[in-house]
Each structure stands twice: as structure tokens, then as C-alpha cells.
Amino acid sequence: MAPKSDLLQGTLDLLILRTLALEPQHGWAVAERLQQISSDVLRVQQGSLYPALHRLERRGWIKARWGTSENNRRAKYYELTAAGRKQLERETRAWRKLVGAVAEVLGTS
Amino acid sequence: MWSDLRFRLRALFRREALEDELDDELQFHLDQQIEKGVRAGLSRDEAARRARLAFGTLDHAREECRDARGTRLLDHARQDLVYALRILRRSPAFASLAVASLAAGIGAATAVFVVLHTVVMQSLPVPDPDRLVVLQARRHGERFVLFNPVFEAIQRDQRVLSGMAAVSDDPFLPVALDSTEPLAYMPTSRVSGSYFDVLGVSASPGRTLTDADDVPGGPCTAVISHGLWVRRFGQRPSVVGAHLRVRDTVCTVVGVAPPEFRSHQGGYAPDLWLPLRAMTSRELLQNHHLAFFSGVIGRLRDGVDRTAAERVLTARYRQVLAGEPEGELPPGVRPARPSDYTLALLPGAQGLGVVRNEFGRSLWIVFGVAVVFLLIAAINVGTLLLARGTARTTELATRAALGAGRSRLIRQLATEGAVLAIIGGTLGIVLAWTMTPILARAISMPYFTVVLEPGASLASSIGVAGLIAIVVILAGVLPAWRLSRVEVHPSVAASGRTTTRGGQRLARRLVVVQLALALLLVSVAGLLVQTLVHLRGVDPGFRPESVLVLEVQHETLRPEPADAPKAIRKQTLATKYDQLARQLNAIPGVRSAALSWLELFGGSDLGLTTYRPDRPDVRNYAHTDLVSPMYFETVGMHIVAGRSFTDADRAGAVPVAVINETLARQWFRDVSPLGRTLTLEYTSDQQPPFTVVGIVRDSKYNGLREDRTEPMVWMPLAQWPFEIRAVVLRVQAGAEPHVARDARARLAELDSSLMVRKETTLRDQVDQTMAREQLLLNLASAAGLLAVLVAAVGLYGTLAYAVVQRRREFGIRMAVGADRGRVLRLVMRDAVLVAVLGGTLGLPLAVAAGYACRAFLFGVTPTDATTLFGACAILGAVIAAASYLPARQASAVEPTVALRYE
């Protein structure tokens, strides 16, 4: 089994929200995009993406609708809701703070 | 929040659609991934392989997605439910027994609880019922009465209550709703003007009574009940201002009480409230010795607590009493100083409590019986599930080995018990529905009925839910918890013979508890049977069979004109009664008929002072009644010496009396009382001494439990013409209906003011005094019987399963030479052990329960050896029967078959 990069709890959520902030996407596209923008550093087991999507949907941060994909197939598209946009801002701020703090610690040691 | 809920609900109810969507979504993903691989030049198969690899386990993802929906618990519950139902369907006998016993238990407990709640616990439907108090006067710490002048004096200047109101209930007041209607009895209350204010109840339409209505000699105003308004006035608002007749007084309706308000006490629902002082004679209002209140209620002023108010009011009460004229004391009552009196304030949230006092205790006992029965039923289901679960240990071990978590196992096993409990509970509630009114009727007294409020009993629902929860725990969770502790030993599991001795042990303990509780119920039933047998065995001193009783009352339309000479009025009455007695005796089918002033076993009582003219200093109480000739013959009292009254004992003749043996012994220890004289002291009327002409065998007066006979004296109604209360008729068998009809007709012809309140039989009057015991017995014996059955099934179930479990052991034992008798004894030994333990635990419980209902026992003590022994014997026999079958089965094991079976 390929070594999984341990995503911090909540990081996947943040990344998904960020990805969806650009435009509504279906699950596969989200997975692809995650891989692209993280330059293959974050290897998300694709299967674990869906539970995360469903969880975010339950929280009301994203909503789903069925649409037609570029190759004319029925696909489930996710898009950010207003609440999700706020959540993204919140999480981004929190993440920056955390990263800053960690950098601080690493820098001074 | 909302979206979350919507999401979960959709997940719950549109499960199939969601599953399909999920499949579509995941398939789409894989297809895309494969497409990508193919585009990159991979073969389709290779692309599919890599896509799956990148995705991870499909099932795992699915499961996680379901988790993400937040309905996993419910999904599992659903699986468990389906599984449990399948298992139960496979053993219909077990399932129906379990459901039936639980339904009976829950039904009975609920019905009793609803009635108990209504009668004993429910607060009056008024604002702030907790601020209400009941004022109870006490002398030497014992209940005493408040006389109106004292009440008024306290009411006038007390400051600790925001108001206090006296109430006088009259369940029989002749009322006509319009001028054309004849008078008919109606339950009523006369109340102080402050009554509705104190309770915080307002009228609609119209107004309530106020102090302005409550004036001596004032015009009569009335508030009618909502029920009467609906029944008789078609809810017309014009009822306000309508006139109705109360006896001969015209009353104006001023308002209608709210629908939820019944009265100042549970169980009494008057249709009419009248102002107390306007509707009571001045003589009575001013009387310092005659009490006519049913009770006094008050409401604590804000910021005043009950004890403080009690102190203040007691002080005021004593002060008022100190200024009271010294009254004549009944003989035997020691004179009291004001400091001997207190005015207690009792919590009044539930109002006055006639039914409550009367039946509260028996209801608690009945409730206890029902709950004990329910416990037995619940434990029984638990035991059987446990026993069956033990047989399923291999399955459980396998499932545990396959990775089912313990909590998952518990939940799955508990679901079975819960399903049974819920089906049983639902049926039980239906059962309670039908039983509650029957029970309410059974405990209602002639004058007071338990009014069940429809749907108002939130507390009852909570109670029922609590009961069902207990059942679920006992029947489901407990065995599940125990069973889930399976040892997962691959070797053991493989042999198919996992033994959870622990499960067996718990099952057996539960059976012991069941047997102990069953013993309790059976012995309580036994004590009550003995009580009733003893009560029925009591010789009342008369023969109550075939005697019709009409309880009558002279409803004089106006107070008798004071100027009519008393002597003439009495003479008229005497003539009338003489005529009536003759007419009644002439009715075909009547063996003999008589009139009496009091009613035998009717709860009324009059004690007068008697003394021998030659020894005026020694005085004694005697119960007194005035009767027409033929009275003793009619009720079946036995004249042991002398004669009964005849038509010759009339006004002007020598005053005579018949006394009972006790009175005879009291006054004439060594000489024959016949021909001797006694004097009876009756206020205002100084009567000449009367001559004793007959002696009657001692008899009971108002109850079979009377442990000593009171001295009694009867005098001819013709010589003492007081208004009669009862007509008694000894009739030929089968003649009752037409005799009752004819007697009513004679009464109506003679005097239309002589109204019949109640038609009953002397037997019923006597039985009425045993009603509570009978009710208790019926319920306790039904519960006891069912409990024994259920416990027997529980025992049978555990033993039978144990035998199945130990089949191989028995086979081996027999293979190595044990004979069948030995195996039989082996199983029976188990049963005996359980029985002995059950008895050891149950006997103290039974004795304790006996003490709890000691107040109802008669002629038997809680530790009655016969009862306890009998209960043990019954249970022992049932245990023997229940364990014999499994034992036989065990001994019938064929060694070769049993061993091959493994």
C-alpha cells in the first residue's frame, strides 16, 4: 500500500472547499484538481474524498446537484454555499495562523 | 442546523435513492479515472486496475459515506429490528407469551397509575395550586370541625391568607332546571363568596360568585358546571340570567365554570355552586355546636409560608375559641382548653380529599401489585431471551470473532427484548384504555366518582414511558449485556459448544427473583382471600339476603313553619308512616316491610346518653334508632327475649324500647331487663323513661370489622316520629324488581316530598363495606395467578435450554453407566435449588408486603403461617410441574444419539 501522507484533521475539508471556491465541480474533478495544485505532494486516497464531500454537504457548506459532465454523462456537481464560503475564510485564517506559528517554532529552534 | 436535519432525514427516509446515487457517483468517478488511463495509453484492464487502486476499497468508501450521512446508528437499528423480527417469527409461542405477559403487566400498571394519578397525585386545574392550603382544625391532635361562627371570626381579620373559603358539599340537592320540570337530585356545593377567588377560577360566560352573593338571607345566585351547560343548556350564553329551582328557592344563574374545573377535590364534580350563607339557615350559621362544612380551603398570601401561616392562624383560632360560650360536651369527651386546639394548614394543591383518603392507600397497594407483576413479566422475557441467547452462543462467538464490536452485539441482542417490550407496551396501552374506566368505576363511591380527565395526563404518559423503559432494560439490555461477554476462543467456537455459564447463571438468578416476586404476590392474594373469608364469615347479627333497601329523604320544600305546633307535625308524620308501613306490607311478594330513621350499614350513626332512672349519675352512650313494627323481622334480627314492636306501641301508649344484649349486660348485669326502665337524654326533649320490652341478639351496626358491639337501643317510630331515612323490605325470591317499583309508587302517592336517593339491597350495603378488600383481592389474585404462570414458564424455559446445552454431558454420563433416574434427579436438583433460593428470598418479601397492606387484613396477620405455607406449596407444585418436563427430556437422551449429534 502506498504510504499515505497523513492529512491533518480538517485539512482535506479546507482543500475541498478551496477547490470548489473556484467553480462547481464533480468529485473526480476535485480529486484531479487537488492532485494538480498540490503538485502531487498530497496523495489523497481518492475513495476518502467522497465521505468528506458528503460530510461537508451535511454541514451545509457545499450543496450538490446532478448535472451533465463534459463527456455528456450524468454527474454529481458540488458547489460552495454562502455558509461554506464563510467557513473557507475562517479555516483559511486558522490555517495561516497555524502555519505561521509552526514556522515560528521551527525558525527559532 | 436545518440543512443538517434535512440531510439526515432524507438519508433516513430516502435510503434506497441515496444508495443508488452514491453508486452512480462512485461509478462515474471510476469511469472518469479509467478514461484518463486509457487516454494515457494504458489498456482498459490495466486502467481499471489502477483506477481501483487509486480509489481504495469501494465498500470501505461506501460505508464511510453512509457514516458521513449521520444515520449509521439508525441504519444498524433497522438491521437489528429486521433481524429481531425474523428471530421472533421463528418462535411464535415464545414471542406471543412474552408479548401477552408484558401487555398484561404494562396495561394493569398503566391503568392503576392513571387512576392513582387522578385520585391521589393530580393537582387541581387552577393557577398556582401549590399555594392552596386545606385548613384542618384539631383537638388534642385529632381531627376536629370548624363551626361557622369560628370560621367567620377567623376569616374576618386574618392576613396570612389571600382568602379562605368554606365548602359544604351536597351530592343530593333537589334541583329543577325550569319551572315545568320535577325536582331531581343533583350534586352541588355551597361555597363561601371567596371560593372562586381563592381557587383562581373565573367563569365564562358570566361571572363567578363573590362575597356580595354570600349574604345570609340574600337572593340565591348560582354558578353552573360547564358539563351541565353543555348537557342541558346547549351551551347557550343566554343561560346567564336563567332561573332554576333549588328546593323551593329560585336561583339566578350568574355564570358557567370553566370546562377543566371540576371542584375543590378530585373525584367530586358538582353541577351547581351556591352561595353558602345565602343558602344556609341562620340557625345553622350561628350554631356553635353543629358543623356542616365539608372543609375549608385557603390560598397563602405571597411571601407567606405554610408553617408561618399555620402559627398565626392557630393563635387566632385559640383566641376566638377563648371567647366562645362553653358548649355542652358530649359525654365521655373531656373538656378542652383553647391550647388543646390547633388549626393545621395542609398542602392543598389537590384540594380536599375524600376519595383520596378513602382509596389512596389501596390504590398504592394495587399499583405495587401491578408493578411487581410487570417486573416478573419483564424479568421473564429477559430470562427466556438469555436462555435462548445462551443457546446461540456459537453464533455470537462467531460474530465477535468476525469483528462485531461488543456494543454492536449488545444493541443487536437488546433489540429483540426492546421489540417485545414495545409490542407488549403498545398492546398494554390499548388494554389500559379499556381497563381504566372499569377500575375508576370500581373505586368510585356512591357519592363520589373518579372523573378521568381525557388526555390531560401528561404525567401518566411519562409514567408509562418509564415503565416501558424499565421493561426494555430488564428484558433486553440486561441479558444482552451479559450475553455479549462471550469468550472468543477459536477452539471453543469450532467445537460448537461455547458455554456461557455466566449467561446461565444470570438466567437462573433472574428465575430466582421471579419466583420470589411470584411468592410475594401469591401470599398477598392469600392474605386477602383469608381476609375476605373471615369478613364473609362474620355474622352481622341480621340476615341481609333478600332485603331491598330504599334510601329516602324528606325534601321539604320550605323550612317548616315555625308556628305550626311541633306536636301536630309529629302526629301527622306518625300517621303517615303508619299508613306507609301498612301499604308496603300489602305489596305482593313482600314478606315484611318496615321504616327506619337510620339506615343499617348506611354509615349514619347517632349516639344518645342513657341512664337508669334509679342511678342518674352513671351515664352511657347507646346507638339509637327509631323503627316501625316488623323492623326486626324484616332485617332478620333475632329477638332473644321479650317481643318486638307492635301497632299497639303508639303515641300515648307506654313508651317502650328494644335493646341489644350488650346494653342489657351493661345496665342490668344480674337481673332481667324486661319490664325495667331506662331514660334517654335527647337535647331539648326531656322524655319520660321507657320500658324495655325486648332484647335483640348483638349485631353489627355499620361495618363487619367492628370488633366490639356497641350498646344499642331501638324505639318505635310511632312514639318518636322523626323523618325516616330508610325503607326496608324482605321479599320473596325473584320479586325484587316489581316490589321496588311498587314501593316507589306507594312512596310517591303518600308524599311527593319523600324522594328516593338510592335503591339497593341490604346484602349490597354489607358488601359495600368490603368493596376495597374485594377490589384488592381481585387484582392481587389475578396478578398472582398470572405471575405464577409466567414464573413457571420462565423456569421451564431456562431448564429446557439448559438441558439442550448439556445434552452431550448427559449422553456421556449415561454412556458411562448413570441410569435415567440419576439424570432426572440431576435436573430436578437444579430446580429444587432455584426453588429454595426463590423461597428464601421471597418469604421475607411476602411478609413485608403483608405488613404493607396490614390495614386491609382482617382475622389474619401478615406472618400467617397457613398463607405463607400455602403460597410456598402452590409455587412448589408449579415448580415441580415446570421442571419435570425438562428433566424427563434429559433422562430420555439416547447416549449414542447425543454423542453423534456433536
CSV table of N, CA and C in Angstrom, one decimal, chain B residues 153-279:
chain,number,residue,atom,x,y,z
B,153,ALA,N,-65.2,34.4,62.2
B,153,ALA,CA,-64.3,35.2,63.0
B,153,ALA,C,-62.9,35.2,62.5
B,154,ILE,N,-62.4,34.0,62.2
B,154,ILE,CA,-61.0,33.9,61.7
B,154,ILE,C,-60.9,34.6,60.3
B,155,GLN,N,-61.9,34.3,59.5
B,155,GLN,CA,-61.9,34.8,58.1
B,155,GLN,C,-61.8,36.3,58.1
B,156,ARG,N,-62.6,36.9,59.0
B,156,ARG,CA,-62.8,38.3,59.0
B,156,ARG,C,-61.4,39.1,59.1
B,157,ASP,N,-60.6,38.7,60.0
B,157,ASP,CA,-59.4,39.5,60.2
B,157,ASP,C,-58.0,38.8,60.1
B,158,GLN,N,-58.0,37.7,59.4
B,158,GLN,CA,-56.7,37.1,59.2
B,158,GLN,C,-56.0,37.8,58.0
B,159,ARG,N,-54.7,37.8,58.0
B,159,ARG,CA,-53.9,38.5,57.0
B,159,ARG,C,-52.9,37.5,56.2
B,160,VAL,N,-52.8,36.3,56.7
B,160,VAL,CA,-51.8,35.4,56.1
B,160,VAL,C,-52.2,34.7,54.9
B,161,LEU,N,-53.6,34.6,54.7
B,161,LEU,CA,-54.1,34.0,53.5
B,161,LEU,C,-54.7,35.1,52.7
B,162,SER,N,-54.6,35.0,51.3
B,162,SER,CA,-55.2,36.0,50.5
B,162,SER,C,-56.7,35.8,50.5
B,163,GLY,N,-57.1,34.6,50.9
B,163,GLY,CA,-58.6,34.3,51.0
B,163,GLY,C,-58.8,33.0,51.6
B,164,MET,N,-59.9,32.8,52.3
B,164,MET,CA,-60.2,31.4,52.7
B,164,MET,C,-61.7,31.2,52.5
B,165,ALA,N,-62.1,30.0,52.1
B,165,ALA,CA,-63.4,29.7,51.8
B,165,ALA,C,-63.9,28.4,52.4
B,166,ALA,N,-65.1,28.4,52.9
B,166,ALA,CA,-65.7,27.1,53.4
B,166,ALA,C,-66.5,26.5,52.3
B,167,VAL,N,-66.6,25.2,52.4
B,167,VAL,CA,-67.3,24.4,51.4
B,167,VAL,C,-68.2,23.4,52.1
B,168,SER,N,-69.4,23.3,51.6
B,168,SER,CA,-70.3,22.3,52.1
B,168,SER,C,-70.9,21.5,50.9
B,169,ASP,N,-70.4,20.3,50.7
B,169,ASP,CA,-70.8,19.5,49.6
B,169,ASP,C,-72.2,18.8,49.8
B,170,ASP,N,-73.0,18.9,48.9
B,170,ASP,CA,-74.3,18.1,49.0
B,170,ASP,C,-74.5,17.4,47.7
B,171,PRO,N,-74.2,16.1,47.7
B,171,PRO,CA,-74.3,15.3,46.4
B,171,PRO,C,-75.8,15.1,46.0
B,172,PHE,N,-76.7,15.4,47.0
B,172,PHE,CA,-78.1,15.2,46.7
B,172,PHE,C,-78.9,16.5,47.0
B,173,LEU,N,-79.0,17.3,46.1
B,173,LEU,CA,-79.8,18.5,46.3
B,173,LEU,C,-80.9,18.5,45.3
B,174,PRO,N,-82.2,18.6,45.7
B,174,PRO,CA,-83.3,18.6,44.6
B,174,PRO,C,-83.3,19.9,43.9
B,175,VAL,N,-83.1,19.8,42.6
B,175,VAL,CA,-83.0,20.9,41.7
B,175,VAL,C,-83.9,20.7,40.5
B,176,ALA,N,-84.5,21.8,40.0
B,176,ALA,CA,-85.2,21.7,38.8
B,176,ALA,C,-84.7,22.8,37.9
B,177,LEU,N,-84.4,22.5,36.6
B,177,LEU,CA,-83.7,23.5,35.8
B,177,LEU,C,-84.7,24.5,35.2
B,178,ASP,N,-86.0,24.1,35.1
B,178,ASP,CA,-87.0,25.1,34.8
B,178,ASP,C,-88.3,24.8,35.6
B,179,SER,N,-89.3,25.7,35.4
B,179,SER,CA,-90.4,25.7,36.3
B,179,SER,C,-91.3,24.4,36.0
B,180,THR,N,-91.2,23.9,34.8
B,180,THR,CA,-92.1,22.8,34.5
B,180,THR,C,-91.5,21.4,34.9
B,181,GLU,N,-90.2,21.4,35.2
B,181,GLU,CA,-89.6,20.1,35.5
B,181,GLU,C,-89.8,19.7,36.9
B,182,PRO,N,-89.9,18.4,37.2
B,182,PRO,CA,-89.9,18.0,38.6
B,182,PRO,C,-88.5,18.1,39.2
B,183,LEU,N,-88.4,18.2,40.5
B,183,LEU,CA,-87.1,18.2,41.2
B,183,LEU,C,-86.4,16.9,41.0
B,184,ALA,N,-85.1,17.0,40.8
B,184,ALA,CA,-84.3,15.8,40.7
B,184,ALA,C,-83.0,16.1,41.4
B,185,TYR,N,-82.4,15.0,41.9
B,185,TYR,CA,-81.2,15.2,42.7
B,185,TYR,C,-80.0,15.6,41.8
B,186,MET,N,-79.2,16.5,42.3
B,186,MET,CA,-78.1,17.0,41.5
B,186,MET,C,-76.9,17.2,42.5
B,187,PRO,N,-75.7,16.8,42.1
B,187,PRO,CA,-74.6,17.1,43.0
B,187,PRO,C,-74.2,18.6,43.1
B,188,THR,N,-74.1,19.1,44.3
B,188,THR,CA,-73.9,20.6,44.4
B,188,THR,C,-72.9,20.9,45.5
B,189,SER,N,-72.4,22.1,45.5
B,189,SER,CA,-71.6,22.6,46.6
B,189,SER,C,-72.1,24.0,47.0
B,190,ARG,N,-72.2,24.1,48.3
B,190,ARG,CA,-72.4,25.5,48.8
B,190,ARG,C,-71.1,26.0,49.2
B,191,VAL,N,-70.7,27.2,48.7
B,191,VAL,CA,-69.4,27.7,49.0
B,191,VAL,C,-69.4,29.2,49.4
B,192,SER,N,-68.3,29.6,50.1
B,192,SER,CA,-68.2,31.0,50.5
B,192,SER,C,-68.0,31.8,49.3
B,193,GLY,N,-68.3,33.1,49.4
B,193,GLY,CA,-68.2,34.0,48.3
B,193,GLY,C,-66.8,34.1,47.7
B,194,SER,N,-65.8,33.8,48.6
B,194,SER,CA,-64.4,33.9,48.2
B,194,SER,C,-63.9,32.7,47.4
B,195,TYR,N,-64.7,31.6,47.4
B,195,TYR,CA,-64.3,30.3,46.9
B,195,TYR,C,-63.6,30.4,45.5
B,196,PHE,N,-64.2,31.0,44.5
B,196,PHE,CA,-63.6,31.0,43.2
B,196,PHE,C,-62.4,31.9,43.2
B,197,ASP,N,-62.4,33.0,44.0
B,197,ASP,CA,-61.2,33.8,44.1
B,197,ASP,C,-60.0,33.0,44.6
B,198,VAL,N,-60.3,32.3,45.7
B,198,VAL,CA,-59.2,31.5,46.4
B,198,VAL,C,-58.6,30.5,45.4
B,199,LEU,N,-59.5,29.9,44.6
B,199,LEU,CA,-59.0,28.9,43.7
B,199,LEU,C,-58.4,29.5,42.5
B,200,GLY,N,-58.8,30.8,42.2
B,200,GLY,CA,-58.3,31.4,41.0
B,200,GLY,C,-59.0,31.0,39.7
B,201,VAL,N,-60.3,30.7,39.9
B,201,VAL,CA,-61.1,30.2,38.7
B,201,VAL,C,-62.1,31.3,38.3
B,202,SER,N,-62.1,31.6,37.0
B,202,SER,CA,-63.1,32.6,36.6
B,202,SER,C,-64.1,31.9,35.7
B,203,ALA,N,-65.3,32.6,35.5
B,203,ALA,CA,-66.4,32.0,34.8
B,203,ALA,C,-66.4,32.5,33.4
B,204,SER,N,-67.0,31.7,32.5
B,204,SER,CA,-67.2,32.2,31.1
B,204,SER,C,-68.3,31.3,30.5
B,205,PRO,N,-69.4,31.8,30.0
B,205,PRO,CA,-69.8,33.2,30.2
B,205,PRO,C,-70.2,33.6,31.6
B,206,GLY,N,-70.4,34.9,31.8
B,206,GLY,CA,-70.9,35.3,33.1
B,206,GLY,C,-69.8,35.5,34.1
B,207,ARG,N,-70.2,35.5,35.4
B,207,ARG,CA,-69.2,35.7,36.5
B,207,ARG,C,-69.2,34.6,37.5
B,208,THR,N,-68.3,34.6,38.4
B,208,THR,CA,-68.3,33.7,39.5
B,208,THR,C,-69.1,34.3,40.7
B,209,LEU,N,-69.2,33.5,41.7
B,209,LEU,CA,-69.8,34.0,43.0
B,209,LEU,C,-68.8,34.9,43.6
B,210,THR,N,-69.3,35.9,44.3
B,210,THR,CA,-68.4,36.8,45.1
B,210,THR,C,-69.0,37.0,46.5
B,211,ASP,N,-68.3,37.8,47.3
B,211,ASP,CA,-68.7,38.0,48.7
B,211,ASP,C,-70.1,38.6,48.7
B,212,ALA,N,-70.4,39.4,47.6
B,212,ALA,CA,-71.7,40.1,47.6
B,212,ALA,C,-72.9,39.1,47.5
B,213,ASP,N,-72.6,37.9,46.9
B,213,ASP,CA,-73.6,36.8,46.8
B,213,ASP,C,-73.8,36.1,48.1
B,214,ASP,N,-72.7,36.1,48.9
B,214,ASP,CA,-72.7,35.2,50.1
B,214,ASP,C,-73.2,36.0,51.3
B,215,VAL,N,-74.5,36.3,51.3
B,215,VAL,CA,-75.0,37.1,52.4
B,215,VAL,C,-76.2,36.3,53.0
B,216,PRO,N,-76.2,36.2,54.3
B,216,PRO,CA,-77.3,35.5,55.0
B,216,PRO,C,-78.6,36.0,54.5
B,217,GLY,N,-79.5,35.2,54.1
B,217,GLY,CA,-80.8,35.6,53.7
B,217,GLY,C,-80.9,36.3,52.3
B,218,GLY,N,-79.7,36.4,51.7
B,218,GLY,CA,-79.7,37.1,50.4
B,218,GLY,C,-80.3,36.2,49.3
B,219,PRO,N,-80.5,36.8,48.1
B,219,PRO,CA,-81.1,36.1,47.0
B,219,PRO,C,-80.1,35.0,46.5
B,220,CYS,N,-80.7,33.9,46.0
B,220,CYS,CA,-79.8,32.8,45.6
B,220,CYS,C,-79.3,33.0,44.2
B,221,THR,N,-78.0,33.0,44.1
B,221,THR,CA,-77.3,33.0,42.8
B,221,THR,C,-76.6,31.7,42.6
B,222,ALA,N,-76.3,31.3,41.3
B,222,ALA,CA,-75.6,30.0,41.1
B,222,ALA,C,-74.7,30.1,40.0
B,223,VAL,N,-73.6,29.3,40.1
B,223,VAL,CA,-72.7,29.1,39.0
B,223,VAL,C,-72.9,27.6,38.6
B,224,ILE,N,-73.1,27.4,37.3
B,224,ILE,CA,-73.3,26.0,36.9
B,224,ILE,C,-72.0,25.4,36.3
B,225,SER,N,-71.9,24.1,36.3
B,225,SER,CA,-70.7,23.5,35.7
B,225,SER,C,-70.8,23.6,34.2
B,226,HIS,N,-69.6,23.5,33.6
B,226,HIS,CA,-69.5,23.5,32.1
B,226,HIS,C,-70.3,22.3,31.6
B,227,GLY,N,-70.1,21.2,32.3
B,227,GLY,CA,-70.8,19.9,31.8
B,227,GLY,C,-72.3,20.1,31.7
B,228,LEU,N,-72.9,20.7,32.8
B,228,LEU,CA,-74.3,20.9,32.8
B,228,LEU,C,-74.7,21.9,31.7
B,229,TRP,N,-73.9,22.9,31.5
B,229,TRP,CA,-74.2,23.9,30.5
B,229,TRP,C,-74.3,23.2,29.1
B,230,VAL,N,-73.3,22.3,28.9
B,230,VAL,CA,-73.3,21.6,27.6
B,230,VAL,C,-74.5,20.6,27.5
B,231,ARG,N,-74.7,19.9,28.6
B,231,ARG,CA,-75.8,18.8,28.6
B,231,ARG,C,-77.2,19.4,28.5
B,232,ARG,N,-77.4,20.4,29.3
B,232,ARG,CA,-78.8,20.8,29.5
B,232,ARG,C,-79.1,22.2,28.9
B,233,PHE,N,-78.1,23.0,28.6
B,233,PHE,CA,-78.4,24.3,28.1
B,233,PHE,C,-77.9,24.5,26.7
B,234,GLY,N,-77.4,23.5,26.0
B,234,GLY,CA,-76.9,23.6,24.7
B,234,GLY,C,-75.9,24.7,24.5
B,235,GLN,N,-75.1,25.0,25.5
B,235,GLN,CA,-74.0,26.0,25.5
B,235,GLN,C,-74.6,27.4,25.1
B,236,ARG,N,-75.8,27.6,25.4
B,236,ARG,CA,-76.4,28.9,25.1
B,236,ARG,C,-75.9,30.0,26.1
B,237,PRO,N,-75.3,31.1,25.6
B,237,PRO,CA,-74.8,32.1,26.5
B,237,PRO,C,-76.0,32.7,27.3
B,238,SER,N,-77.2,32.6,26.8
B,238,SER,CA,-78.3,33.1,27.5
B,238,SER,C,-78.6,32.5,28.8
B,239,VAL,N,-77.8,31.4,29.1
B,239,VAL,CA,-78.1,30.7,30.4
B,239,VAL,C,-77.8,31.7,31.6
B,240,VAL,N,-76.9,32.7,31.3
B,240,VAL,CA,-76.7,33.7,32.4
B,240,VAL,C,-78.0,34.5,32.5
B,241,GLY,N,-78.5,34.5,33.8
B,241,GLY,CA,-79.7,35.2,34.0
B,241,GLY,C,-80.9,34.2,34.0
B,242,ALA,N,-80.7,33.0,33.6
B,242,ALA,CA,-81.8,32.0,33.7
B,242,ALA,C,-82.1,31.6,35.1
B,243,HIS,N,-83.3,31.1,35.3
B,243,HIS,CA,-83.7,30.8,36.7
B,243,HIS,C,-83.8,29.3,36.9
B,244,LEU,N,-83.4,28.8,38.0
B,244,LEU,CA,-83.6,27.4,38.3
B,244,LEU,C,-84.1,27.3,39.8
B,245,ARG,N,-84.7,26.1,40.1
B,245,ARG,CA,-85.3,26.0,41.4
B,245,ARG,C,-84.4,25.0,42.2
B,246,VAL,N,-84.0,25.5,43.4
B,246,VAL,CA,-83.3,24.6,44.3
B,246,VAL,C,-84.3,24.4,45.5
B,247,ARG,N,-84.8,23.2,45.7
B,247,ARG,CA,-86.0,23.0,46.5
B,247,ARG,C,-87.0,24.0,46.2
B,248,ASP,N,-87.4,25.0,47.0
B,248,ASP,CA,-88.4,25.9,46.6
B,248,ASP,C,-87.8,27.3,46.4
B,249,THR,N,-86.5,27.4,46.4
B,249,THR,CA,-85.8,28.7,46.2
B,249,THR,C,-85.5,28.9,44.7
B,250,VAL,N,-85.8,30.1,44.2
B,250,VAL,CA,-85.5,30.3,42.8
B,250,VAL,C,-84.1,30.9,42.8
B,251,CYS,N,-83.2,30.4,42.0
B,251,CYS,CA,-81.8,30.8,41.9
B,251,CYS,C,-81.6,31.4,40.5
B,252,THR,N,-80.8,32.4,40.4
B,252,THR,CA,-80.4,33.0,39.2
B,252,THR,C,-79.0,32.5,38.8
B,253,VAL,N,-78.9,32.0,37.6
B,253,VAL,CA,-77.6,31.6,37.1
B,253,VAL,C,-76.7,32.8,36.8
B,254,VAL,N,-75.5,32.9,37.4
B,254,VAL,CA,-74.7,34.1,37.1
B,254,VAL,C,-73.5,33.8,36.2
B,255,GLY,N,-73.2,32.5,36.1
B,255,GLY,CA,-72.0,32.2,35.3
B,255,GLY,C,-71.8,30.7,35.1
B,256,VAL,N,-70.9,30.3,34.2
B,256,VAL,CA,-70.6,29.0,33.9
B,256,VAL,C,-69.1,28.7,34.3
B,257,ALA,N,-68.8,27.7,35.0
B,257,ALA,CA,-67.4,27.4,35.4
B,257,ALA,C,-66.7,26.9,34.2
B,258,PRO,N,-65.3,27.1,34.2
B,258,PRO,CA,-64.6,26.6,33.0
B,258,PRO,C,-64.6,25.1,32.9
B,259,PRO,N,-64.4,24.6,31.6
B,259,PRO,CA,-64.6,23.2,31.4
B,259,PRO,C,-63.6,22.3,32.2
B,260,GLU,N,-62.4,22.7,32.4
B,260,GLU,CA,-61.4,21.8,33.1
B,260,GLU,C,-61.6,21.8,34.6
B,261,PHE,N,-62.4,22.7,35.1
B,261,PHE,CA,-62.6,22.8,36.6
B,261,PHE,C,-63.7,21.9,37.0
B,262,ARG,N,-63.4,21.0,37.9
B,262,ARG,CA,-64.4,20.1,38.5
B,262,ARG,C,-64.9,20.6,39.9
B,263,SER,N,-63.9,20.7,40.8
B,263,SER,CA,-64.3,21.2,42.1
B,263,SER,C,-63.1,21.3,42.9
B,264,HIS,N,-63.3,21.5,44.2
B,264,HIS,CA,-62.2,21.7,45.2
B,264,HIS,C,-61.6,20.3,45.6
B,265,GLN,N,-62.0,19.2,45.0
B,265,GLN,CA,-61.4,17.9,45.3
B,265,GLN,C,-61.6,17.0,44.2
B,266,GLY,N,-60.5,16.2,44.0
B,266,GLY,CA,-60.6,15.1,43.0
B,266,GLY,C,-61.7,14.2,43.3
B,267,GLY,N,-62.4,13.8,42.3
B,267,GLY,CA,-63.5,12.8,42.5
B,267,GLY,C,-64.8,13.4,42.7
B,268,TYR,N,-64.9,14.7,42.9
B,268,TYR,CA,-66.2,15.3,43.1
B,268,TYR,C,-66.5,16.3,42.1
B,269,ALA,N,-67.6,16.2,41.3
B,269,ALA,CA,-67.9,17.1,40.2
B,269,ALA,C,-69.3,17.7,40.4
B,270,PRO,N,-69.5,18.7,41.2
B,270,PRO,CA,-70.8,19.2,41.4
B,270,PRO,C,-71.2,19.9,40.1
B,271,ASP,N,-72.6,20.0,39.9
B,271,ASP,CA,-73.1,20.7,38.7
B,271,ASP,C,-73.5,22.2,39.1
B,272,LEU,N,-73.5,22.4,40.4
B,272,LEU,CA,-74.1,23.7,40.8
B,272,LEU,C,-73.3,24.2,42.0
B,273,TRP,N,-72.9,25.5,42.0
B,273,TRP,CA,-72.2,26.1,43.2
B,273,TRP,C,-73.2,27.2,43.6
B,274,LEU,N,-73.5,27.1,44.9
B,274,LEU,CA,-74.4,28.1,45.5
B,274,LEU,C,-73.8,28.8,46.6
B,275,PRO,N,-74.2,30.1,46.9
B,275,PRO,CA,-73.5,30.8,48.0
B,275,PRO,C,-73.9,30.2,49.3
B,276,LEU,N,-72.9,30.0,50.1
B,276,LEU,CA,-73.0,29.2,51.4
B,276,LEU,C,-74.0,29.9,52.3
B,277,ARG,N,-73.7,31.2,52.6
B,277,ARG,CA,-74.5,31.8,53.6
B,277,ARG,C,-76.0,32.1,53.2
B,278,ALA,N,-76.1,32.4,51.9
B,278,ALA,CA,-77.5,32.7,51.4
B,278,ALA,C,-78.3,31.4,51.4
B,279,MET,N,-77.7,30.3,51.3
B,279,MET,CA,-78.4,29.0,51.2
B,279,MET,C,-78.4,28.2,52.5
